Every structure is written in structure tokens, then in C-alpha cells.
N, CA and C of each residue as an Amber inpcrd file, in Angstrom:
protein
   441
  14.7400000 -17.9410000  36.7780000  14.6890000 -16.6140000  36.1970000
  15.9260000 -15.8440000  36.6410000  16.6140000 -15.2020000  35.6790000
  17.7740000 -14.4150000  36.0820000  17.3340000 -13.0460000  36.5800000
  18.2510000 -12.3670000  37.2470000  17.9210000 -11.1020000  37.9220000
  17.5620000  -9.9920000  36.9450000  18.1760000  -9.9650000  35.7640000
  17.8750000  -8.9150000  34.7840000  16.4420000  -9.0230000  34.2880000
  15.9870000 -10.2380000  34.0130000  14.6080000 -10.4590000  33.5730000
  13.6500000 -10.0690000  34.6930000  13.9760000 -10.4670000  35.9190000
  13.1640000 -10.1260000  37.0870000  13.0240000  -8.6080000  37.2160000
  14.1410000  -7.8940000  37.1310000  14.1180000  -6.4340000  37.2460000
  13.2120000  -5.8170000  36.1900000  13.3380000  -6.2760000  34.9650000
  12.5060000  -5.7520000  33.8820000  11.0260000  -6.0060000  34.1580000
  10.6940000  -7.1790000  34.6800000   9.2990000  -7.4970000  34.9710000
   8.7520000  -6.6270000  36.0970000   9.5460000  -6.4060000  37.1230000
   9.1090000  -5.5650000  38.2450000   8.8870000  -4.1320000  37.7700000
   9.8170000  -3.6000000  37.0060000   9.6880000  -2.2230000  36.5190000
   8.4690000  -2.0860000  35.6010000   8.2660000  -3.0630000  34.7270000
   7.1040000  -3.0140000  33.8320000   5.7970000  -3.0540000  34.6230000
   5.6990000  -3.9520000  35.6090000   4.4900000  -4.0490000  36.4290000
   4.2770000  -2.7700000  37.2360000   5.3400000  -2.2160000  37.7540000
   5.2790000  -0.9640000  38.5150000   4.7280000   0.1590000  37.6410000
   5.2150000   0.2450000  36.4190000   4.7480000   1.2800000  35.4920000
   3.2920000   1.0540000  35.0980000   2.9390000  -0.1710000  34.7970000
   1.5600000  -0.4760000  34.3920000   0.5690000  -0.1460000  35.5040000
   0.9450000  -0.4230000  36.7360000   0.0600000  -0.1740000  37.8750000
   0.1980000   1.2520000  38.4160000   1.1400000   2.0110000  37.8580000
   1.4030000   3.3920000  38.2840000   1.6750000   3.4630000  39.7850000
   2.5520000   2.5700000  40.2280000   2.9570000   2.5040000  41.6290000
   4.3450000   3.1190000  41.7490000   4.5680000   3.8930000  42.7760000
   5.8610000   4.5540000  42.9640000   6.8130000   3.6790000  43.7790000
   8.0960000   3.9990000  43.6460000   9.0970000   3.3440000  44.4950000
   8.7940000   3.6400000  45.9660000   8.3440000   4.8630000  46.2450000
   8.0170000   5.2380000  47.6280000   6.9050000   4.3500000  48.1820000
   5.9020000   4.0640000  47.3750000   4.7980000   3.1960000  47.8040000
   5.3180000   1.8040000  48.1650000   6.1650000   1.2640000  47.3010000
   6.7320000  -0.0680000  47.5560000   7.5940000  -0.0450000  48.8090000
   8.4110000   0.9980000  48.9520000   9.2830000   1.1200000  50.1300000
   8.4620000   1.1500000  51.4170000   7.3900000   1.8990000  51.4080000
   6.5410000   1.9720000  52.6040000   5.8790000   0.6300000  52.8890000
   5.4940000  -0.0800000  51.8360000   4.8400000  -1.3760000  52.0180000
   5.7530000  -2.3950000  52.6910000   7.0570000  -2.2880000  52.4440000
   8.0020000  -3.2390000  53.0510000   8.7860000  -2.6050000  54.2060000
   8.4250000  -1.3650000  54.5600000   9.0490000  -0.6560000  55.6850000
  10.5580000  -0.4590000  55.4910000  10.9120000   0.0070000  54.2850000
  12.3040000   0.2970000  53.9440000  12.4130000   1.7030000  53.3670000
  13.6280000   2.1900000  53.2640000  13.9240000   3.4830000  52.6540000
  13.7410000   3.3970000  51.1410000  13.2710000   4.4800000  50.5260000
  13.0450000   4.5050000  49.0790000  14.3310000   4.2500000  48.2950000
  15.4510000   4.7870000  48.7560000  16.7110000   4.6060000  48.0280000
  17.1290000   3.1370000  48.0580000  17.0980000   2.5250000  49.2310000
  17.4750000   1.1140000  49.3260000  16.5220000   0.2450000  48.5090000
  15.2290000   0.5130000  48.6280000  14.2260000  -0.2730000  47.8990000
  14.4370000  -0.1800000  46.3960000  14.6540000   1.0210000  45.8990000
  14.8740000   1.2090000  44.4660000  16.1230000   0.4650000  44.0230000
  17.1820000   0.5670000  44.8310000  18.4220000  -0.1410000  44.5290000
  18.1870000  -1.6530000  44.4550000  17.4030000  -2.1710000  45.3720000
  17.1150000  -3.6090000  45.3700000  16.2580000  -4.0010000  44.1670000
  15.2900000  -3.1700000  43.8160000  14.4740000  -3.4520000  42.6280000
  15.3670000  -3.4860000  41.3880000  16.3560000  -2.5940000  41.3370000
  17.2680000  -2.5380000  40.1960000  18.3570000  -3.6150000  40.2540000
  18.3140000  -4.4730000  41.2780000  19.2060000  -5.6220000  41.3410000
  20.5070000  -5.3980000  42.0800000  20.6210000  -4.3110000  42.8390000
  21.8710000  -4.0180000  43.5390000  21.8360000  -4.3970000  45.0170000
  20.6990000  -4.8020000  45.5240000  20.5480000  -5.3110000  46.8850000
  19.5480000  -6.4550000  46.8350000  19.3760000  -7.1450000  47.9580000
  18.5600000  -8.3490000  47.9990000  17.3850000  -8.1840000  48.9530000
  16.2030000  -8.5210000  48.4990000  15.0340000  -8.5410000  49.3660000
  15.0040000  -9.8500000  50.1380000  14.4680000  -9.8030000  51.3690000
  14.2460000 -11.0640000  52.0740000  12.9340000 -11.6670000  51.5650000
  12.6130000 -12.8650000  52.0280000  11.4570000 -13.5990000  51.5200000
  10.1550000 -12.8340000  51.7290000   9.9770000 -12.2420000  52.8970000
   8.7550000 -11.5030000  53.1820000   8.6290000 -10.2630000  52.3030000
   9.7230000  -9.5230000  52.1390000   9.7090000  -8.3300000  51.2880000
   9.3750000  -8.7030000  49.8410000  10.0000000  -9.7500000  49.3490000
   9.7620000 -10.1950000  47.9760000   8.3070000 -10.6050000  47.7880000
   7.7430000 -11.2880000  48.7760000   6.3390000 -11.7170000  48.7020000
   5.4130000 -10.5090000  48.6370000   5.6420000  -9.5050000  49.4850000
   4.8070000  -8.2980000  49.4970000   4.8780000  -7.5880000  48.1510000
   6.0800000  -7.4310000  47.6310000   6.2590000  -6.7470000  46.3430000
   5.5100000  -7.4790000  45.2420000   5.6330000  -8.7970000  45.2050000
   4.9540000  -9.5750000  44.1610000   3.4380000  -9.5310000  44.3280000
   2.9550000  -9.4540000  45.5500000   1.5150000  -9.3040000  45.7690000
   1.0390000  -7.9470000  45.2520000   1.7680000  -6.8960000  45.5580000
   1.4140000  -5.5430000  45.1050000   1.3920000  -5.4690000  43.5810000
   2.3760000  -6.1060000  42.9510000   2.5430000  -5.9860000  41.5030000
   1.9240000  -7.1410000  40.7130000   1.2800000  -8.0730000  41.4050000
   0.6790000  -9.2480000  40.7550000   1.7090000 -10.0350000  39.9440000
   2.8330000 -10.3120000  40.5650000   3.8910000 -11.0950000  39.9160000
   3.9910000 -12.4630000  40.5830000   4.5000000 -13.4450000  39.8490000
   4.4730000 -14.8220000  40.3390000   5.6690000 -15.1780000  41.2250000
   5.6560000 -16.4140000  41.6750000   6.6580000 -16.9180000  42.6090000
   8.0640000 -16.9290000  42.0010000   8.1740000 -17.0350000  40.6910000
   9.4970000 -17.0040000  40.0580000  10.1660000 -15.6420000  40.2580000
   9.3850000 -14.5800000  40.1600000   9.9060000 -13.2360000  40.4170000
  10.2450000 -13.1060000  41.8940000   9.3810000 -13.6160000  42.7380000
   9.6010000 -13.5840000  44.1840000  10.9420000 -14.2330000  44.5440000
  11.2360000 -15.3650000  43.9500000  12.5050000 -16.0500000  44.2060000
  13.6910000 -15.2530000  43.6500000  13.5180000 -14.6940000  42.4560000
  14.6050000 -13.9390000  41.8270000  14.9450000 -12.6740000  42.6040000
  13.9580000 -12.0670000  43.2570000  14.2180000 -10.8620000  44.0690000
  15.1050000 -11.1620000  45.2710000  15.2650000 -12.4410000  45.5910000
  16.0720000 -12.8400000  46.7450000  17.4820000 -13.3080000  46.3660000
  17.8240000 -13.2370000  45.0900000  19.1530000 -13.6490000  44.6350000
  20.1800000 -12.6010000  45.0540000  21.3040000 -13.0440000  45.5630000
  22.3770000 -12.1090000  45.9190000  22.8950000 -11.4320000  44.6610000
  23.0630000 -10.1250000  44.6990000  23.4370000  -9.3840000  43.4900000
  24.9310000  -9.4110000  43.1930000  25.2280000  -9.1340000  41.9360000
  26.5900000  -8.8000000  41.5240000  26.5840000  -7.2870000  41.3760000
  27.0450000  -6.6100000  42.3960000  26.9100000  -5.1540000  42.4750000
  27.8270000  -4.4400000  41.4900000  27.2370000  -3.5010000  40.7790000
  27.9930000  -2.6150000  39.9190000  28.4820000  -3.1790000  38.6050000
  28.1700000  -4.4220000  38.3020000  28.7210000  -5.0310000  37.0900000
  28.1370000  -4.4640000  35.8020000  26.9500000  -3.8900000  35.8760000
  26.3260000  -3.3740000  34.6590000  26.6810000  -1.9080000  34.3850000
  27.4470000  -1.3020000  35.2630000  27.7790000   0.1160000  35.1000000
  28.7410000   0.3280000  33.9330000  28.4150000   1.2760000  33.0830000
  29.2780000   1.6820000  31.9730000  30.1570000   2.8190000  32.4820000
  31.4580000   2.7340000  32.2500000  32.3670000   3.7880000  32.7130000
  33.1200000   4.3750000  31.5400000  33.1590000   5.6670000  31.3850000
  32.3510000   6.6040000  32.1650000  30.8860000   6.4670000  31.7900000
  30.0110000   6.8670000  32.7070000  28.5810000   6.7330000  32.4420000
  28.1480000   7.5980000  31.2590000  27.1080000   7.1610000  30.5690000
  26.6020000   7.9250000  29.4320000  25.2840000   8.6330000  29.7400000
  24.5380000   8.1520000  30.7290000  23.3120000   8.8300000  31.1310000
  23.6900000  10.1900000  31.7310000  23.0620000  11.2800000  31.2800000
  23.4610000  12.6180000  31.7460000  23.4190000  12.8080000  33.2640000
  22.3750000  12.3090000  33.9300000  22.3040000  12.4820000  35.3750000
  23.4150000  11.7030000  36.0750000  23.6030000  10.4550000  35.6770000
  24.6510000   9.6340000  36.3000000  26.0230000  10.2130000  35.9740000
  26.2100000  10.7230000  34.7530000  27.4930000  11.3250000  34.4040000
  27.7960000  12.5240000  35.2980000  26.7900000  13.3380000  35.6300000
  27.0340000  14.5040000  36.4940000  27.4860000  14.0710000  37.8870000
  26.9580000  12.9640000  38.3950000  27.4330000  12.4470000  39.6800000
  28.8840000  11.9750000  39.5640000  29.1950000  11.3170000  38.4640000
  30.5620000  10.8870000  38.1790000  31.4780000  12.1080000  38.1020000
  30.9960000  13.1560000  37.4370000  31.7620000  14.3960000  37.2960000
  32.0390000  15.0280000  38.6720000  31.0460000  14.9720000  39.5660000
  31.2470000  15.5030000  40.9220000  32.3890000  14.7730000  41.6070000
  32.4130000  13.4440000  41.4740000  33.5000000  12.6710000  42.0930000
  34.8340000  12.9860000  41.4080000  34.8380000  13.1470000  40.0900000
  36.0750000  13.4990000  39.3880000  36.6280000  14.8440000  39.8700000
  35.7500000  15.8210000  40.0200000  36.1820000  17.1710000  40.3990000
  36.4440000  17.2830000  41.9050000  35.5680000  16.6650000  42.7180000
  35.6460000  16.8560000  44.1670000  36.0890000  15.6200000  44.9470000
  36.3530000  14.5050000  44.2670000  36.7310000  13.2760000  44.9660000
  37.9530000  13.4320000  45.8540000  39.0070000  14.0190000  45.3320000
  40.2180000  14.2310000  46.1470000  39.9410000  15.1570000  47.3210000
  39.1120000  16.1750000  47.0850000  38.7430000  17.1020000  48.1630000
  37.9730000  16.3700000  49.2510000  37.0130000  15.5600000  48.8590000
  36.2330000  14.7830000  49.8280000  37.1670000  13.8910000  50.6410000
  38.0840000  13.2270000  49.9640000  39.0390000  12.3400000  50.6400000
  39.8910000  13.1160000  51.6420000  40.4340000  14.2470000  51.2240000
  41.2900000  15.0440000  52.1110000  40.5330000  15.5370000  53.3400000
  39.3110000  16.0080000  53.1370000  38.5250000  16.5220000  54.2620000
  38.1530000  15.3900000  55.2140000  37.7890000  14.2290000  54.6710000
  37.4930000  13.0760000  55.5380000  38.7250000  12.7010000  56.3440000
  39.8800000  12.6440000  55.7000000  41.1070000  12.2950000  56.4150000
  41.4320000  13.3270000  57.4860000  41.2550000  14.6040000  57.1730000
  41.5460000  15.6450000  58.1600000  40.6090000  15.5550000  59.3610000
  39.3600000  15.2420000  59.1150000  38.3760000  15.2060000  60.2040000
  38.3710000  13.8780000  60.9610000  38.6610000  12.7540000  60.2690000
  38.4840000  11.4430000  60.9010000  39.7420000  10.5910000  60.9300000
  40.7510000  10.9190000  60.1410000  41.9590000  10.1100000  60.1050000
  42.0560000   9.3140000  58.8160000  43.0400000   8.4180000  58.7780000
  43.3050000   7.6170000  57.5900000  42.3210000   6.4600000  57.5330000
  41.3950000   6.5170000  56.5820000  40.4060000   5.4640000  56.4580000
  39.4610000   5.7500000  55.3070000  38.3640000   5.0510000  55.3110000
  37.3790000   5.1610000  54.2360000  35.9770000   5.3050000  54.8160000
  35.0440000   5.6790000  53.9520000  33.6340000   5.6720000  54.3050000
  33.0410000   4.3860000  53.7510000  32.4000000   3.6350000  54.6130000
  31.8260000   2.3490000  54.2120000  30.6560000   2.5260000  53.2580000
  30.5990000   1.6660000  52.2570000  29.4160000   1.5590000  51.4130000
  28.6000000   0.3380000  51.8270000  29.0580000  -0.3600000  52.8660000
  28.3240000  -1.5120000  53.3940000  27.4810000  -1.0740000  54.5800000
  28.1000000  -0.3800000  55.5410000  27.3660000   0.1920000  56.6690000
  27.0300000   1.6250000  56.2600000  25.9570000   1.7770000  55.4850000
  25.7330000   2.9880000  54.7090000  24.2430000   3.2290000  54.5140000
  23.8580000   4.4940000  54.5020000  22.5130000   4.8850000  54.0960000
  22.6240000   6.0780000  53.1640000  21.5620000   6.2910000  52.3870000
  21.5070000   7.4420000  51.4970000  20.0730000   7.9400000  51.4600000
  19.9270000   9.2510000  51.4440000  18.6190000   9.8660000  51.2500000
  18.7280000  10.8740000  50.1310000  17.6450000  11.0470000  49.3990000
  17.5770000  12.0200000  48.3140000  16.3720000  12.8990000  48.5910000
  16.6050000  14.2030000  48.6450000  15.5400000  15.1470000  48.9380000
  15.4400000  16.1790000  47.8280000  14.2260000  16.6130000  47.5620000
  13.9850000  17.7040000  46.6280000  13.6260000  18.9270000  47.4620000
  14.3030000  20.0210000  47.1940000  14.0360000  21.2650000  47.9080000
  13.5610000  22.3030000  46.8910000  12.3390000  22.7550000  47.0750000
  11.8220000  23.7740000  46.1600000  12.5440000  25.0830000  46.4170000
  12.8960000  25.7640000  45.3250000  13.6530000  27.0120000  45.4110000
  13.1980000  27.9000000  44.2600000  12.8990000  29.1820000  44.5330000
  12.4350000  30.0610000  43.4560000  13.4500000  30.2410000  42.3340000
  14.7220000  29.9990000  42.6010000  15.7620000  30.1230000  41.5740000
  15.9720000  28.8110000  40.8210000  15.1860000  27.8210000  41.1520000
  15.3150000  26.4920000  40.5410000  15.4140000  25.4510000  41.6420000
  14.5920000  24.4250000  41.5470000  14.5710000  23.3970000  42.5820000
  15.9510000  22.7770000  42.7650000  16.2380000  22.3400000  43.9800000
  17.5230000  21.7690000  44.3580000  17.3340000  20.3010000  44.7160000
  18.3810000  19.5160000  44.5220000  18.4040000  18.1180000  44.9330000
  19.5240000  17.9590000  45.9580000  19.1870000  17.3310000  47.0780000
  20.1830000  17.0240000  48.1050000  20.3550000  15.5160000  48.1650000
  21.5880000  15.0770000  48.0520000  21.9180000  13.6690000  48.2000000
  22.7460000  13.5540000  49.4730000  22.2350000  12.8050000  50.4340000
  22.8920000  12.6760000  51.7310000  23.4630000  11.2640000  51.8340000
  24.7850000  11.1790000  51.8620000  25.4780000   9.9000000  51.9950000
  25.9360000   9.7690000  53.4410000  25.6240000   8.6690000  54.0820000
  25.9480000   8.4780000  55.4930000  26.5760000   7.0950000  55.6510000
  27.9130000   7.0640000  55.6950000  28.6170000   5.7890000  55.8080000
  29.5010000   5.7500000  57.0320000  29.6250000   4.5940000  57.6100000
  30.4820000   4.4050000  58.7800000  31.9370000   4.6350000  58.3790000
  32.6820000   5.3540000  59.2190000  34.1070000   5.5440000  58.9790000
  34.8450000   4.2940000  59.4170000  35.6850000   3.7930000  58.5360000
  36.4940000   2.6110000  58.8350000  37.9710000   3.0030000  58.7310000
  38.6270000   3.0470000  59.8650000  40.0510000   3.4020000  59.8800000
  40.8780000   2.2330000  59.3320000  41.9410000   2.5750000  58.6310000
  42.8560000   1.5380000  58.1700000  43.5800000   0.9470000  59.3650000
  43.6910000  -0.3620000  59.3990000  44.3160000  -1.0950000  60.4900000
  45.8260000  -1.0930000  60.3290000  46.5160000  -0.9150000  61.4360000
  47.9800000  -1.0670000  61.4480000  48.3010000  -2.4060000  62.0830000
  49.2840000  -3.1040000  61.5600000  49.6860000  -4.3880000  62.1390000
  51.1650000  -4.5890000  62.0310000
């Protein structure tokens, strides 16, 4: 079974059973963002995690095996994105990307923020003027090596 078919089956079973990503994340003791990313095929579950997910969703061993396939990250992304929410995130990077880079360099030096040694959290904050969304990106700073 390829990963795209697996993802579709997991999402369909999740919807049919009315199970949330948060529920699945708690069942495997992982963060909701990482778990959702793995369900969507951008990260890999280990054997135990895949087994738990398939038990929760009543999916077979073929799905369990497919959840453990190493992903091809980002290959399905359309650029520029067409989904309105994803496009707004893209727009933030277009408008503020250079600013983010300059501030990181000023505070930490010449380097990058890792997307490998990385975590992300998404929070909803109720506000009388309209609810707010906070996206917290936390990546290890990696200085460029001189040689």
C-alpha cells in the first residue's frame, strides 16, 4: 500500500469514528502537531504507534505497515499554495521572512533554525475582538560552519 492511499484510509476512518487528532496524539503519547503531520504522511510512526492507531481506527496490518514508511517530505505541496489558510502562512513568510532572518541573525549569529530538531504548537486564544491563533515554532539554532 502506498502512503497516499494509507493517509486517505486513516483520515476516512478518523472521520467515520469522529475521533480527533488530539485523541490519537494522546493515545500514542505524542504532540498533536507531530501526530497530524505523520498521519498526513510527513513523518513516520514507529511500529507500536502504528499498531495503536490501527487498533483505534479498526484498520488492517497493511495500513499499519504503510504508516511506518519513510516520507518524501513536502513533495505534494503546490507553490504558491492555493488553500486560503496555507496561503496566508506563505504570505507571512513572503512579507516577514527577511525580517525573521535578520532578527535571528542579530540575536544568534549566522545560521538557520532547524526543521529537524524542531517542535511546533498551535494554540487558540479566545478574544472578544475575534479569536486568535498562536503558532509557536521552536527549532534548534544551527550556526554555519567555517572551515
